[in-house]
CSV table of C-alpha atoms in Angstrom, one decimal:
chain,number,residue,atom,x,y,z
A,1,MET,CA,-13.5,108.2,-23.5
A,2,GLN,CA,-10.5,109.6,-21.5
A,3,GLN,CA,-11.7,109.1,-17.8
A,4,MET,CA,-12.0,112.5,-15.9
A,5,GLY,CA,-10.3,113.2,-12.4
A,6,ILE,CA,-12.2,115.2,-9.6
A,7,ALA,CA,-11.3,118.0,-7.7
A,8,ILE,CA,-13.3,119.1,-4.1
A,9,THR,CA,-13.2,123.3,-5.2
A,10,GLY,CA,-15.5,125.0,-2.5
A,11,SER,CA,-17.3,124.4,0.3
A,12,GLY,CA,-19.9,126.4,2.4
A,13,SER,CA,-22.3,125.8,5.3
A,14,ALA,CA,-25.1,127.0,7.3
A,15,VAL,CA,-26.9,127.2,10.3
A,16,PRO,CA,-30.3,127.7,12.0
A,17,VAL,CA,-30.1,131.1,14.2
A,18,THR,CA,-31.6,129.7,17.7
A,19,PHE,CA,-29.6,127.5,19.3
A,20,LEU,CA,-31.0,125.1,22.5
A,21,ASP,CA,-28.2,124.6,25.0
A,22,ASN,CA,-27.7,121.8,27.5
A,23,GLN,CA,-29.0,124.0,30.3
A,24,GLY,CA,-32.2,124.4,28.3
A,25,LEU,CA,-32.7,120.9,27.8
A,26,SER,CA,-32.7,120.1,30.9
A,27,GLU,CA,-35.6,122.3,31.4
A,28,LEU,CA,-37.8,119.6,29.0
A,29,VAL,CA,-36.5,116.4,30.5
A,30,GLU,CA,-35.0,114.8,32.9
A,31,THR,CA,-31.0,115.2,32.1
A,32,SER,CA,-28.2,118.2,32.8
A,33,ASP,CA,-25.2,119.6,31.4
A,34,GLU,CA,-22.7,116.9,32.6
A,35,TRP,CA,-24.8,114.3,31.7
A,36,ILE,CA,-25.1,115.1,27.9
A,37,THR,CA,-22.1,116.4,27.6
A,38,THR,CA,-19.6,113.3,29.3
A,39,ARG,CA,-21.8,111.1,27.3
A,40,THR,CA,-21.4,113.0,23.8
A,41,GLY,CA,-19.5,115.7,23.7
A,42,ILE,CA,-22.8,117.8,22.8
A,43,ARG,CA,-23.0,121.3,24.3
A,44,GLN,CA,-25.6,123.1,22.4
A,45,ARG,CA,-27.7,122.4,18.6
A,46,ARG,CA,-29.0,124.5,16.4
A,47,LEU,CA,-33.0,124.1,15.5
A,48,ALA,CA,-34.8,125.4,12.8
A,49,ASN,CA,-38.2,127.3,13.6
A,50,ALA,CA,-41.2,126.3,11.8
A,51,ALA,CA,-40.7,129.9,9.2
A,52,ASP,CA,-37.2,128.1,8.2
A,53,SER,CA,-36.8,125.5,5.3
A,54,LEU,CA,-34.6,123.0,4.3
A,55,ALA,CA,-34.3,124.4,0.6
A,56,GLU,CA,-33.6,127.6,2.2
A,57,LEU,CA,-30.1,126.4,4.6
A,58,ALA,CA,-29.2,124.6,1.7
A,59,ALA,CA,-29.2,127.7,-0.6
A,60,ILE,CA,-27.5,129.4,1.5
A,61,ALA,CA,-24.4,127.0,1.8
A,62,SER,CA,-24.8,126.2,-1.8
A,63,HIS,CA,-23.9,129.7,-2.6
A,64,GLN,CA,-20.9,129.9,-0.4
A,65,ALA,CA,-19.4,126.8,-1.9
A,66,ILE,CA,-20.0,128.1,-5.6
A,67,ALA,CA,-18.4,131.5,-4.9
A,68,MET,CA,-15.1,129.8,-3.3
A,69,ALA,CA,-14.8,127.3,-6.2
A,70,GLY,CA,-14.9,130.6,-8.3
A,71,ILE,CA,-17.7,129.3,-10.7
A,72,THR,CA,-21.5,130.8,-11.0
A,73,PRO,CA,-24.7,129.0,-10.4
A,74,GLN,CA,-25.2,128.9,-14.2
A,75,GLU,CA,-22.2,127.0,-14.7
A,76,ILE,CA,-23.5,123.8,-12.4
A,77,ASP,CA,-24.4,120.7,-14.2
A,78,LEU,CA,-25.8,118.7,-11.3
A,79,ILE,CA,-27.3,119.5,-8.1
A,80,LEU,CA,-27.3,116.1,-5.4
A,81,LEU,CA,-29.2,116.6,-2.2
A,82,ALA,CA,-28.2,114.2,0.7
A,83,THR,CA,-31.3,114.5,2.9
A,84,SER,CA,-33.5,112.3,4.9
A,85,THR,CA,-35.7,115.2,5.8
A,86,PRO,CA,-36.8,116.9,2.7
A,87,ASP,CA,-39.6,120.4,2.4
A,88,ASP,CA,-41.5,117.9,0.2
A,89,LEU,CA,-41.3,114.4,0.3
A,90,PHE,CA,-40.9,114.2,-3.7
A,91,GLY,CA,-37.9,115.9,-3.1
A,92,SER,CA,-36.1,119.2,-2.3
A,93,ALA,CA,-33.3,119.4,-4.8
A,94,CYS,CA,-35.0,121.2,-7.5
A,95,GLN,CA,-36.3,123.8,-5.1
A,96,ILE,CA,-32.5,124.3,-4.3
A,97,GLN,CA,-32.0,124.5,-7.9
A,98,ALA,CA,-34.5,127.6,-8.6
A,99,LYS,CA,-33.2,129.1,-5.2
A,100,LEU,CA,-29.7,129.1,-7.1
A,101,GLY,CA,-30.9,129.9,-10.3
A,102,ALA,CA,-28.9,127.4,-11.4
A,103,THR,CA,-31.1,127.2,-14.4
A,104,ARG,CA,-28.7,123.8,-16.3
A,105,ALA,CA,-28.3,122.0,-13.4
A,106,VAL,CA,-30.5,118.8,-13.2
A,107,ALA,CA,-31.3,118.2,-9.5
A,108,PHE,CA,-32.1,115.1,-7.2
A,109,ASP,CA,-32.1,113.7,-3.8
A,110,LEU,CA,-30.3,111.2,-2.4
A,111,THR,CA,-31.1,109.3,1.2
A,112,ALA,CA,-28.8,107.8,2.9
A,113,ALA,CA,-29.2,109.3,6.8
A,114,CYS,CA,-25.8,110.0,8.5
A,115,SER,CA,-24.1,108.6,5.7
A,116,GLY,CA,-25.6,110.4,2.8
A,117,PHE,CA,-23.1,113.2,2.1
A,118,VAL,CA,-20.3,110.3,1.6
A,119,PHE,CA,-22.6,108.4,-0.6
A,120,GLY,CA,-23.5,111.5,-2.6
A,121,LEU,CA,-19.5,112.3,-2.5
A,122,VAL,CA,-18.8,108.9,-4.6
A,123,THR,CA,-21.9,109.2,-7.0
A,124,ALA,CA,-20.8,112.6,-7.9
A,125,ALA,CA,-17.6,111.6,-8.5
A,126,GLN,CA,-19.2,108.9,-10.9
A,127,PHE,CA,-20.7,111.9,-13.3
A,128,ILE,CA,-17.4,113.9,-13.4
A,129,ARG,CA,-15.1,110.4,-14.1
A,130,THR,CA,-17.3,109.3,-17.4
A,131,GLY,CA,-17.2,112.6,-19.0
A,132,VAL,CA,-21.1,113.3,-18.1
A,133,TYR,CA,-21.0,116.5,-16.1
A,134,HIS,CA,-18.2,119.0,-15.1
A,135,ASN,CA,-19.2,120.9,-12.0
A,136,VAL,CA,-21.6,119.0,-9.6
A,137,LEU,CA,-23.3,120.7,-6.6
A,138,LEU,CA,-23.1,118.4,-3.6
A,139,VAL,CA,-25.7,119.3,-0.4
A,140,GLY,CA,-26.0,117.4,3.0
A,141,ALA,CA,-28.7,119.4,4.8
A,142,ASP,CA,-31.2,118.1,7.3
A,143,ILE,CA,-33.6,119.5,10.0
A,144,LEU,CA,-34.1,116.5,12.5
A,145,SER,CA,-35.9,118.6,15.2
A,146,ARG,CA,-39.0,118.3,12.9
A,147,TRP,CA,-39.0,114.6,14.1
A,148,VAL,CA,-37.6,114.4,17.4
A,149,ASP,CA,-40.0,113.5,20.6
A,150,TRP,CA,-38.9,116.3,22.9
A,151,GLN,CA,-39.6,114.0,25.7
A,152,ASP,CA,-37.1,111.1,24.8
A,153,ARG,CA,-34.0,112.1,26.6
A,154,ARG,CA,-32.2,109.3,24.6
A,155,THR,CA,-32.5,110.9,21.2
A,156,CYS,CA,-33.4,115.0,21.7
A,157,VAL,CA,-29.8,115.7,23.3
A,158,LEU,CA,-28.0,114.6,19.9
A,159,PHE,CA,-29.5,116.2,17.1
A,160,GLY,CA,-29.5,119.6,15.6
A,161,ASP,CA,-30.2,121.4,12.3
A,162,ALA,CA,-27.6,122.6,9.6
A,163,ALA,CA,-26.5,122.4,5.5
A,164,GLY,CA,-22.9,122.2,3.8
A,165,ALA,CA,-22.4,122.4,0.7
A,166,VAL,CA,-19.5,121.2,-1.8
A,167,VAL,CA,-18.8,121.9,-5.5
A,168,LEU,CA,-17.1,119.0,-7.1
A,169,GLN,CA,-15.6,119.7,-10.6
A,170,ALA,CA,-13.6,118.1,-13.5
A,171,ASN,CA,-9.9,118.0,-13.1
A,172,LYS,CA,-6.6,116.9,-14.4
A,173,SER,CA,-5.9,115.0,-11.2
A,174,ASP,CA,-8.3,112.9,-9.4
A,175,ARG,CA,-8.5,113.8,-5.8
A,176,LEU,CA,-10.7,111.3,-4.8
A,177,LEU,CA,-8.3,109.0,-3.8
A,178,GLY,CA,-10.5,106.2,-2.6
A,179,PHE,CA,-13.5,105.1,-1.3
A,180,GLU,CA,-15.6,101.8,0.4
A,181,LEU,CA,-19.5,101.7,0.9
A,182,LYS,CA,-21.4,99.5,2.8
A,183,SER,CA,-24.9,98.6,4.1
A,184,ASP,CA,-26.7,96.3,5.9
A,185,GLY,CA,-30.7,96.1,6.1
A,186,THR,CA,-30.3,93.3,8.9
A,187,GLN,CA,-29.6,96.2,11.7
A,188,ASN,CA,-32.4,98.3,10.1
A,189,ASN,CA,-34.3,98.7,13.7
A,190,CYS,CA,-31.4,100.3,15.4
A,191,LEU,CA,-32.2,103.7,14.0
A,192,ASN,CA,-35.5,105.0,12.4
A,193,LEU,CA,-37.5,107.7,11.4
A,194,ALA,CA,-40.7,105.7,10.2
A,195,TYR,CA,-44.0,105.6,8.8
A,196,ASN,CA,-47.3,105.1,11.0
A,197,ALA,CA,-50.1,103.8,8.6
A,198,ASN,CA,-53.5,103.8,9.5
A,199,SER,CA,-56.0,101.9,7.9
A,200,THR,CA,-58.6,103.9,6.0
A,201,GLU,CA,-61.8,101.9,4.3
A,202,LEU,CA,-62.3,103.6,0.8
A,203,THR,CA,-64.7,101.2,-0.1
A,204,PRO,CA,-66.1,98.1,1.4
A,205,GLY,CA,-63.2,95.7,0.8
A,206,VAL,CA,-60.7,98.2,0.0
A,207,CYS,CA,-58.1,99.6,2.3
A,208,VAL,CA,-55.3,102.2,2.3
A,209,GLY,CA,-52.9,103.2,4.5
A,210,GLN,CA,-52.8,106.7,5.5
A,211,GLY,CA,-50.5,108.2,8.4
A,212,GLY,CA,-47.2,110.4,9.0
A,213,PHE,CA,-43.8,109.8,10.2
A,214,LEU,CA,-43.0,108.7,14.2
A,215,PRO,CA,-40.4,110.4,15.6
A,216,ILE,CA,-36.9,108.9,15.9
A,217,THR,CA,-36.1,105.7,17.7
A,218,MET,CA,-32.3,104.8,18.5
A,219,ASN,CA,-30.6,101.8,20.3
A,220,GLY,CA,-27.8,104.2,21.5
A,221,LYS,CA,-25.6,101.2,22.5
A,222,GLU,CA,-25.6,99.2,19.2
A,223,VAL,CA,-25.5,102.2,16.8
A,224,TYR,CA,-22.4,102.9,19.1
A,225,ARG,CA,-21.0,99.3,18.8
A,226,PHE,CA,-21.6,99.8,15.2
A,227,ALA,CA,-19.7,102.7,14.6
A,228,VAL,CA,-16.8,102.0,16.9
A,229,GLN,CA,-16.0,98.4,15.2
A,230,LYS,CA,-17.3,99.5,11.6
A,231,VAL,CA,-16.1,102.7,10.5
A,232,PRO,CA,-11.8,101.8,11.4
A,233,GLU,CA,-12.4,98.7,9.2
A,234,VAL,CA,-14.0,100.6,5.8
A,235,ILE,CA,-11.4,103.9,6.9
A,236,ASP,CA,-8.9,100.7,6.3
A,237,LYS,CA,-10.3,99.7,3.1
A,238,ALA,CA,-10.5,103.0,1.7
A,239,LEU,CA,-7.0,103.6,2.3
A,240,PHE,CA,-6.2,100.5,0.6
A,241,ARG,CA,-7.6,101.5,-2.5
A,242,ALA,CA,-6.0,104.9,-2.2
A,243,ASN,CA,-2.9,103.0,-1.7
A,244,LEU,CA,-2.3,105.2,1.1
A,245,CYS,CA,-1.2,104.5,4.9
A,246,VAL,CA,-2.8,105.7,8.0
A,247,GLU,CA,0.3,107.9,8.9
A,248,GLN,CA,-0.4,109.8,5.7
A,249,VAL,CA,-3.8,111.2,6.3
A,250,ASP,CA,-3.8,114.7,7.6
A,251,TRP,CA,-7.1,114.9,9.1
A,252,LEU,CA,-9.6,112.8,10.3
A,253,LEU,CA,-13.3,114.1,9.2
A,254,LEU,CA,-16.0,111.5,10.8
A,255,HIS,CA,-19.7,111.9,10.9
A,256,GLN,CA,-20.2,114.1,14.0
A,257,ALA,CA,-22.8,111.7,15.7
A,258,ASN,CA,-20.7,111.6,19.2
A,259,GLN,CA,-17.7,112.5,20.7
A,260,ARG,CA,-16.9,109.2,22.5
A,261,ILE,CA,-17.3,107.3,19.1
A,262,LEU,CA,-14.9,110.2,17.7
A,263,ASP,CA,-12.3,109.3,19.9
A,264,ALA,CA,-12.8,105.6,19.9
A,265,VAL,CA,-12.3,105.5,16.0
A,266,ALA,CA,-9.2,107.5,16.0
A,267,GLN,CA,-7.4,105.0,18.7
A,268,ARG,CA,-8.3,102.3,16.9
A,269,LEU,CA,-6.6,103.7,13.7
A,270,ASN,CA,-3.8,105.2,16.2
A,271,ILE,CA,-4.9,108.6,14.6
A,272,PRO,CA,-3.5,111.7,17.1
A,273,GLU,CA,-6.3,113.7,18.8
A,274,ASP,CA,-4.5,117.0,17.2
A,275,LYS,CA,-5.6,115.3,13.5
A,276,VAL,CA,-9.5,115.1,14.8
A,277,ILE,CA,-12.0,117.4,13.1
A,278,SER,CA,-14.8,117.9,16.2
A,279,ASN,CA,-17.4,120.8,16.0
A,280,LEU,CA,-20.2,118.5,17.6
A,281,ALA,CA,-20.2,120.5,20.9
A,282,TYR,CA,-22.0,123.2,19.0
A,283,TYR,CA,-24.1,122.0,16.8
A,284,GLY,CA,-24.7,118.1,17.7
A,285,ASN,CA,-25.7,115.6,14.9
A,286,THR,CA,-26.9,117.0,12.0
A,287,SER,CA,-27.0,114.1,10.1
A,288,ALA,CA,-26.2,114.3,6.1
A,289,ALA,CA,-24.8,118.2,7.1
A,290,SER,CA,-22.5,117.1,9.6
A,291,ILE,CA,-19.2,116.1,7.5
A,292,PRO,CA,-19.8,119.2,4.9
A,293,LEU,CA,-20.4,121.6,7.8
A,294,ALA,CA,-17.4,120.7,9.7
A,295,LEU,CA,-15.1,120.3,6.7
A,296,ASP,CA,-16.1,123.9,5.6
A,297,GLU,CA,-15.7,125.2,9.3
A,298,ALA,CA,-12.0,124.1,9.1
A,299,VAL,CA,-11.2,124.9,5.6
A,300,ARG,CA,-12.3,128.7,6.3
A,301,GLN,CA,-10.5,128.6,10.0
A,302,GLY,CA,-7.1,128.0,7.9
A,303,LYS,CA,-7.1,124.2,9.3
A,304,ILE,CA,-7.5,122.4,6.2
A,305,LYS,CA,-5.0,123.7,3.2
A,306,SER,CA,-4.7,122.7,-0.3
A,307,ASN,CA,-3.6,119.0,-0.6
A,308,ASP,CA,-4.3,118.0,2.7
A,309,ILE,CA,-5.4,114.5,2.7
A,310,ILE,CA,-8.6,113.9,4.6
A,311,ALA,CA,-10.2,110.6,5.9
A,312,ALA,CA,-13.8,110.9,5.9
A,313,SER,CA,-16.3,108.6,6.8
A,314,GLY,CA,-20.1,108.7,7.4
A,315,PHE,CA,-22.4,106.0,9.1
A,316,GLY,CA,-26.0,106.1,10.2
A,317,ALA,CA,-29.2,104.5,9.7
A,318,GLY,CA,-29.7,102.1,7.3
A,319,LEU,CA,-27.6,100.9,8.4
A,320,THR,CA,-25.3,102.2,6.0
A,321,TRP,CA,-21.6,103.4,6.7
A,322,GLY,CA,-18.9,104.6,4.2
A,323,ALA,CA,-15.7,106.2,3.8
A,324,ALA,CA,-13.8,108.4,1.2
A,325,ILE,CA,-10.1,109.5,1.2
A,326,PHE,CA,-9.5,112.9,-0.7
A,327,GLN,CA,-7.3,115.4,-1.2
A,328,TRP,CA,-8.6,119.2,-0.4
A,329,GLY,CA,-8.4,121.8,-3.6
A,330,ARG,CA,-7.5,121.5,-7.1
């Protein structure tokens, strides 16, 4: 079987209407606009309300990506949803399939937290390269506001809600030039959205654990140290696999976690500031949505053009991290 290449041919994004700026947050917890901005670069974040659904946000972003790619939902073979916050614990990808009317597509969720979009990109590419599928919709979406402790100023200042999507298509030339994925479960306790079980006795001697999820907890210093060390390394390895040097990169597209992390990674790689894509000031950390959201904005603003080489990297809970080097367009 002749191996196919892949091209990323469309992008889309969606965010909730409601936003909460730093001034509003300062009325909830002891903080200030200056404190948040200087430490994170975040000025506001979009928040889903109780009536909003992840599947609906994802469907809006998906429609945009499919339209840009110039195909119809019925031509989609596979829908991959990268999320940690599905509407349904059994998965939300099938709900997106139904909302799109993508009747031919198989759909499933993939969870790798803030690395989810990069892990999903590499996963989608394998289905295309082996000739199994030709048109894949990859969605990164999270509604982390559902799981934030709004009295914990270490975490509540960081997170926002969004969805981003891309269409990957079979292509004669392969535009995914190189990648590297990593995991380290020994550091799992640095960033958690943990299940909390209460013991329930069904019959004498037979107990089960039932409960819900606790709010997000994070060791910010450790996550910062991990990201600043590991992300430049994984990008270097992906560039090596792509047979490229850092000077050939047109855009550095990192998971939008913290502006200080973006700046530190760019400095370590010697990538100039004007090549770093950043929109976290307006959206905060949107987990698996952050890379496709920033990508879509940059494409629609005319920053990212056809054939531009993008070094993308996601990093977060797991701990997981990875990088993908790709060219935009066909």
